[in-house]
PDB file of C-alpha atoms in Angstrom:
ATOM      1  CA  ILE A   1      -0.006   0.259  -0.055  1.00  0.00           C
ATOM      2  CA  ILE A   2       2.882   2.351   0.893  1.00  0.00           C
ATOM      3  CA  SER A   3       4.714   1.604  -2.276  1.00  0.00           C
ATOM      4  CA  LEU A   4       1.134   2.100  -4.657  1.00  0.00           C
ATOM      5  CA  LEU A   5       0.753   5.566  -2.566  1.00  0.00           C
ATOM      6  CA  ASP A   6       4.471   6.305  -3.053  1.00  0.00           C
ATOM      7  CA  ALA A   7       3.990   5.824  -7.162  1.00  0.00           C
ATOM      8  CA  ILE A   8       0.605   7.829  -6.920  1.00  0.00           C
ATOM      9  CA  LEU A   9       1.642  10.909  -4.820  1.00  0.00           C
ATOM     10  CA  GLY A  10       5.327  10.991  -5.944  1.00  0.00           C
ATOM     11  CA  ILE A  11       6.400  10.990  -2.045  1.00  0.00           C
ATOM     12  CA  ASP A  12       8.626   8.768  -0.456  1.00  0.00           C
ATOM     13  CA  LEU A  13       6.397   8.040   2.463  1.00  0.00           C
ATOM     14  CA  GLY A  14       8.777   5.484   3.801  1.00  0.00           C
ATOM     15  CA  ARG A  15      10.846   8.231   4.739  1.00  0.00           C
ATOM     16  CA  PHE A  16       8.355   9.492   6.986  1.00  0.00           C
ATOM     17  CA  LEU A  17       6.257   6.811   8.321  1.00  0.00           C
ATOM     18  CA  CYS A  18       8.965   4.510   9.474  1.00  0.00           C
ATOM     19  CA  PRO A  19      10.327   7.061  11.831  1.00  0.00           C
ATOM     20  CA  THR A  20       7.267   7.762  12.908  1.00  0.00           C
ATOM     21  CA  VAL A  21       6.161   3.816  13.754  1.00  0.00           C
ATOM     22  CA  LEU A  22       9.445   3.875  15.430  1.00  0.00           C
ATOM     23  CA  ILE A  23       9.186   6.828  17.716  1.00  0.00           C
ATOM     24  CA  LEU A  24       5.379   5.512  18.561  1.00  0.00           C
ATOM     25  CA  LEU A  25       6.493   2.450  19.283  1.00  0.00           C
ATOM     26  CA  GLY A  26       9.158   3.573  21.637  1.00  0.00           C
ATOM     27  CA  ILE A  27       6.378   6.139  23.384  1.00  0.00           C
ATOM     28  CA  TRP A  28       3.982   2.645  23.778  1.00  0.00           C
ATOM     29  CA  PHE A  29       7.179   0.831  25.579  1.00  0.00           C
ATOM     30  CA  LEU A  30       7.700   3.754  27.848  1.00  0.00           C
ATOM     31  CA  ILE A  31       4.048   4.260  29.113  1.00  0.00           C
ATOM     32  CA  ARG A  32       2.592   0.903  28.802  1.00  0.00           C
ATOM     33  CA  PRO A  33       4.144  -0.341  32.198  1.00  0.00           C
ATOM     34  CA  ARG A  34       1.894   2.421  33.943  1.00  0.00           C
ATOM     35  CA  LEU A  35      -1.136   1.140  31.898  1.00  0.00           C
ATOM     36  CA  LEU A  36      -1.056  -2.497  33.803  1.00  0.00           C
ATOM     37  CA  SER A  37      -2.466  -2.580  37.012  1.00  0.00           C
ATOM     38  CA  PRO A  38      -0.240  -2.890  40.141  1.00  0.00           C
ATOM     39  CA  ASP A  39      -0.244  -7.026  40.520  1.00  0.00           C
ATOM     40  CA  THR A  40       0.579  -7.579  36.790  1.00  0.00           C
ATOM     41  CA  ALA A  41       4.164  -8.321  36.197  1.00  0.00           C
ATOM     42  CA  LEU A  42       5.604  -7.232  32.879  1.00  0.00           C
ATOM     43  CA  ASN A  43       8.530  -9.344  30.931  1.00  0.00           C
ATOM     44  CA  VAL A  44       9.987  -7.643  27.978  1.00  0.00           C
ATOM     45  CA  LYS A  45      12.034  -9.965  25.535  1.00  0.00           C
ATOM     46  CA  LEU A  46      12.891  -8.098  22.138  1.00  0.00           C
ATOM     47  CA  LEU A  47      14.744 -11.267  20.843  1.00  0.00           C
ATOM     48  CA  GLY A  48      14.735 -14.392  22.655  1.00  0.00           C
ATOM     49  CA  ASP A  49      12.766 -16.856  24.773  1.00  0.00           C
ATOM     50  CA  VAL A  50      10.837 -17.177  27.656  1.00  0.00           C
ATOM     51  CA  HIS A  51      10.280 -20.650  29.215  1.00  0.00           C
ATOM     52  CA  ARG A  52       9.043 -21.538  32.755  1.00  0.00           C
ATOM     53  CA  ARG A  53       9.051 -24.876  34.269  1.00  0.00           C
ATOM     54  CA  GLY A  54       9.454 -26.799  37.586  1.00  0.00           C
ATOM     55  CA  ALA A  55       8.054 -25.349  40.704  1.00  0.00           C
ATOM     56  CA  TRP A  56       7.297 -21.836  40.237  1.00  0.00           C
ATOM     57  CA  ARG A  57       4.430 -19.540  41.014  1.00  0.00           C
ATOM     58  CA  LEU A  58       1.900 -18.523  38.278  1.00  0.00           C
ATOM     59  CA  ALA A  59       0.631 -14.949  38.427  1.00  0.00           C
ATOM     60  CA  GLU A  60      -0.960 -12.259  36.333  1.00  0.00           C
ATOM     61  CA  GLU A  61       1.651 -11.091  33.811  1.00  0.00           C
ATOM     62  CA  GLU A  62       2.250  -9.435  30.493  1.00  0.00           C
ATOM     63  CA  ILE A  63       4.931 -10.992  28.165  1.00  0.00           C
ATOM     64  CA  TRP A  64       6.237  -9.664  25.286  1.00  0.00           C
ATOM     65  CA  ALA A  65       8.444 -11.706  23.412  1.00  0.00           C
ATOM     66  CA  ILE A  66       8.826  -9.652  20.099  1.00  0.00           C
ATOM     67  CA  VAL A  67      10.617 -12.420  18.431  1.00  0.00           C
ATOM     68  CA  GLY A  68      10.730 -15.389  20.187  1.00  0.00           C
ATOM     69  CA  ASP A  69       9.226 -18.501  21.836  1.00  0.00           C
ATOM     70  CA  VAL A  70       7.027 -18.478  25.061  1.00  0.00           C
ATOM     71  CA  ARG A  71       6.980 -22.159  27.031  1.00  0.00           C
ATOM     72  CA  LEU A  72       4.875 -22.125  30.015  1.00  0.00           C
ATOM     73  CA  ASP A  73       4.596 -25.610  31.714  1.00  0.00           C
ATOM     74  CA  LEU A  74       2.431 -25.459  34.494  1.00  0.00           C
ATOM     75  CA  SER A  75       2.369 -28.816  35.661  1.00  0.00           C
ATOM     76  CA  GLU A  76       4.069 -28.423  38.658  1.00  0.00           C
ATOM     77  CA  ALA A  77       3.224 -24.840  39.129  1.00  0.00           C
ATOM     78  CA  ALA A  78       1.377 -22.980  41.968  1.00  0.00           C
ATOM     79  CA  ILE A  79      -1.891 -21.851  40.496  1.00  0.00           C
ATOM     80  CA  PRO A  80      -3.881 -19.692  42.482  1.00  0.00           C
ATOM     81  CA  GLY A  81      -7.903 -20.251  42.631  1.00  0.00           C
ATOM     82  CA  GLY A  82      -9.785 -18.064  40.362  1.00  0.00           C
ATOM     83  CA  GLU A  83      -8.749 -16.662  36.484  1.00  0.00           C
ATOM     84  CA  THR A  84      -4.989 -16.060  36.320  1.00  0.00           C
ATOM     85  CA  ARG A  85      -4.291 -13.947  33.067  1.00  0.00           C
ATOM     86  CA  ILE A  86      -1.435 -14.065  30.954  1.00  0.00           C
ATOM     87  CA  ARG A  87      -1.257 -11.614  28.117  1.00  0.00           C
ATOM     88  CA  ILE A  88       1.491 -12.839  25.197  1.00  0.00           C
ATOM     89  CA  LEU A  89       2.044 -10.096  22.816  1.00  0.00           C
ATOM     90  CA  GLY A  90       4.838  -9.682  20.247  1.00  0.00           C
ATOM     91  CA  VAL A  91       5.268 -10.310  15.935  1.00  0.00           C
ATOM     92  CA  VAL A  92       6.357 -14.253  15.304  1.00  0.00           C
ATOM     93  CA  GLY A  93       6.791 -16.959  17.247  1.00  0.00           C
ATOM     94  CA  SER A  94       5.375 -20.215  19.242  1.00  0.00           C
ATOM     95  CA  VAL A  95       3.530 -20.172  22.333  1.00  0.00           C
ATOM     96  CA  ARG A  96       3.718 -23.918  24.274  1.00  0.00           C
ATOM     97  CA  VAL A  97       1.679 -24.406  27.473  1.00  0.00           C
ATOM     98  CA  THR A  98       1.289 -27.529  29.361  1.00  0.00           C
ATOM     99  CA  ILE A  99      -1.525 -27.309  31.642  1.00  0.00           C
ATOM    100  CA  PRO A 100      -2.142 -29.971  34.504  1.00  0.00           C
ATOM    101  CA  GLU A 101      -5.750 -31.724  34.652  1.00  0.00           C
ATOM    102  CA  GLY A 102      -8.510 -29.930  36.793  1.00  0.00           C
ATOM    103  CA  VAL A 103      -7.178 -26.648  35.536  1.00  0.00           C
ATOM    104  CA  GLY A 104      -9.730 -24.826  33.368  1.00  0.00           C
ATOM    105  CA  ILE A 105      -8.126 -22.686  30.213  1.00  0.00           C
ATOM    106  CA  ALA A 106      -9.643 -20.207  27.778  1.00  0.00           C
ATOM    107  CA  ILE A 107      -7.678 -18.765  24.717  1.00  0.00           C
ATOM    108  CA  ASP A 108      -8.114 -15.409  22.742  1.00  0.00           C
ATOM    109  CA  SER A 109      -5.733 -15.031  20.065  1.00  0.00           C
ATOM    110  CA  ALA A 110      -6.048 -11.658  17.942  1.00  0.00           C
ATOM    111  CA  SER A 111      -3.503 -12.509  15.697  1.00  0.00           C
ATOM    112  CA  ILE A 112      -3.398 -12.146  11.975  1.00  0.00           C
ATOM    113  CA  PHE A 113      -2.279 -15.813  11.296  1.00  0.00           C
ATOM    114  CA  THR A 114      -3.257 -18.580  14.037  1.00  0.00           C
ATOM    115  CA  GLU A 115      -2.112 -22.216  14.112  1.00  0.00           C
ATOM    116  CA  ALA A 116      -3.684 -23.996  16.978  1.00  0.00           C
ATOM    117  CA  ARG A 117      -3.492 -27.184  18.391  1.00  0.00           C
ATOM    118  CA  VAL A 118      -5.296 -27.022  21.765  1.00  0.00           C
ATOM    119  CA  LEU A 119      -6.186 -30.257  23.834  1.00  0.00           C
ATOM    120  CA  GLY A 120      -6.559 -32.440  20.357  1.00  0.00           C
ATOM    121  CA  GLN A 121      -8.258 -29.851  18.403  1.00  0.00           C
ATOM    122  CA  LYS A 122      -6.662 -28.177  15.384  1.00  0.00           C
ATOM    123  CA  GLN A 123      -7.701 -24.978  13.562  1.00  0.00           C
ATOM    124  CA  SER A 124      -5.799 -22.575  11.551  1.00  0.00           C
ATOM    125  CA  ARG A 125      -7.136 -19.003  11.347  1.00  0.00           C
ATOM    126  CA  ALA A 126      -6.447 -16.175   8.661  1.00  0.00           C
ATOM    127  CA  PHE A 127      -7.549 -12.566   9.593  1.00  0.00           C
ATOM    128  CA  ALA A 128     -10.107 -13.960  12.282  1.00  0.00           C
ATOM    129  CA  PRO A 129     -10.017 -14.071  15.984  1.00  0.00           C
ATOM    130  CA  TYR A 130      -9.424 -17.574  17.675  1.00  0.00           C
ATOM    131  CA  TYR A 131     -11.307 -18.323  20.656  1.00  0.00           C
ATOM    132  CA  TYR A 132     -11.322 -21.388  22.801  1.00  0.00           C
ATOM    133  CA  ALA A 133     -12.590 -22.237  26.114  1.00  0.00           C
ATOM    134  CA  SER A 134     -12.256 -25.587  27.957  1.00  0.00           C
ATOM    135  CA  GLU A 135     -14.885 -27.772  29.015  1.00  0.00           C
ATOM    136  CA  GLY A 136     -16.265 -26.677  32.268  1.00  0.00           C
ATOM    137  CA  TYR A 137     -13.848 -23.252  31.999  1.00  0.00           C
ATOM    138  CA  ASP A 138     -16.275 -21.195  33.968  1.00  0.00           C
ATOM    139  CA  SER A 139     -16.939 -23.696  36.872  1.00  0.00           C
ATOM    140  CA  ALA A 140     -13.117 -24.631  37.524  1.00  0.00           C
ATOM    141  CA  ASP A 141     -11.523 -23.623  40.518  1.00  0.00           C
ATOM    142  CA  GLN A 142      -8.304 -22.810  38.569  1.00  0.00           C
ATOM    143  CA  ARG A 143      -8.776 -20.929  35.550  1.00  0.00           C
ATOM    144  CA  VAL A 144      -6.021 -19.996  33.029  1.00  0.00           C
ATOM    145  CA  ARG A 145      -6.675 -17.238  30.205  1.00  0.00           C
ATOM    146  CA  LEU A 146      -4.219 -16.399  27.614  1.00  0.00           C
ATOM    147  CA  GLU A 147      -4.580 -13.302  25.347  1.00  0.00           C
ATOM    148  CA  ILE A 148      -2.417 -13.742  22.393  1.00  0.00           C
ATOM    149  CA  THR A 149      -1.557 -10.424  20.155  1.00  0.00           C
ATOM    150  CA  ARG A 150       0.843 -11.433  17.652  1.00  0.00           C
ATOM    151  CA  ILE A 151       1.030 -11.141  13.852  1.00  0.00           C
ATOM    152  CA  VAL A 152       1.831 -14.844  13.351  1.00  0.00           C
ATOM    153  CA  ALA A 153       1.395 -17.387  16.379  1.00  0.00           C
ATOM    154  CA  ASP A 154       1.700 -20.774  16.578  1.00  0.00           C
ATOM    155  CA  LEU A 155      -0.032 -21.953  19.397  1.00  0.00           C
ATOM    156  CA  LYS A 156       0.120 -25.511  21.168  1.00  0.00           C
ATOM    157  CA  VAL A 157      -1.876 -26.552  24.491  1.00  0.00           C
ATOM    158  CA  LYS A 158      -1.707 -29.843  25.597  1.00  0.00           C
ATOM    159  CA  ARG A 159      -2.736 -31.510  29.137  1.00  0.00           C
ATOM    160  CA  ALA A 160       0.422 -32.362  31.665  1.00  0.00           C
ATOM    161  CA  PRO A 161       0.680 -36.232  32.128  1.00  0.00           C
ATOM    162  CA  SER A 162      -1.312 -37.263  35.025  1.00  0.00           C
ATOM    163  CA  ARG A 163       0.760 -37.996  38.117  1.00  0.00           C
ATOM    164  CA  THR A 164      -0.057 -41.405  39.602  1.00  0.00           C
ATOM    165  CA  THR A 165       1.145 -42.687  42.847  1.00  0.00           C
ATOM    166  CA  ASP A 166       2.617 -46.096  43.180  1.00  0.00           C
ATOM    167  CA  THR A 167       1.407 -47.801  46.106  1.00  0.00           C
ATOM    168  CA  ALA A 168       3.265 -50.863  45.891  1.00  0.00           C
TER     169      ALA A 168
END
């Protein structure tokens, strides 16, 4: 579109548009932490991955992984009662979540392209939002809501293998 407008108007719009976008993005990064509620953690990774596994405490969080993967293994995590919201924002990367039995999960993806493999169901979306809620989500004691905003999102959610105790 910019190239077409350049040709029609005879003006190099890229010369003006690119710096303006970068300045606005910088302002957004500066004021965004002030827009979060006080109990929401902010984690920013411009290039790189965010991995959580083992014993850790799940809390409200906003993860900015501009180019990178987000992997959250909740199988051993301390998950509080009620709904815990995790926002994942970026340009491109995969989101992998392992969730224990009995924990409800809901997903809102506002990505341009979404490839989702969630609890055995596969869907691809282009220019359309993706929404999923596990069976009994509203009545579950522990609920995790993922809000994903990316240009390209590759999403995979699976249940953690159930831990059986051997009584032998």
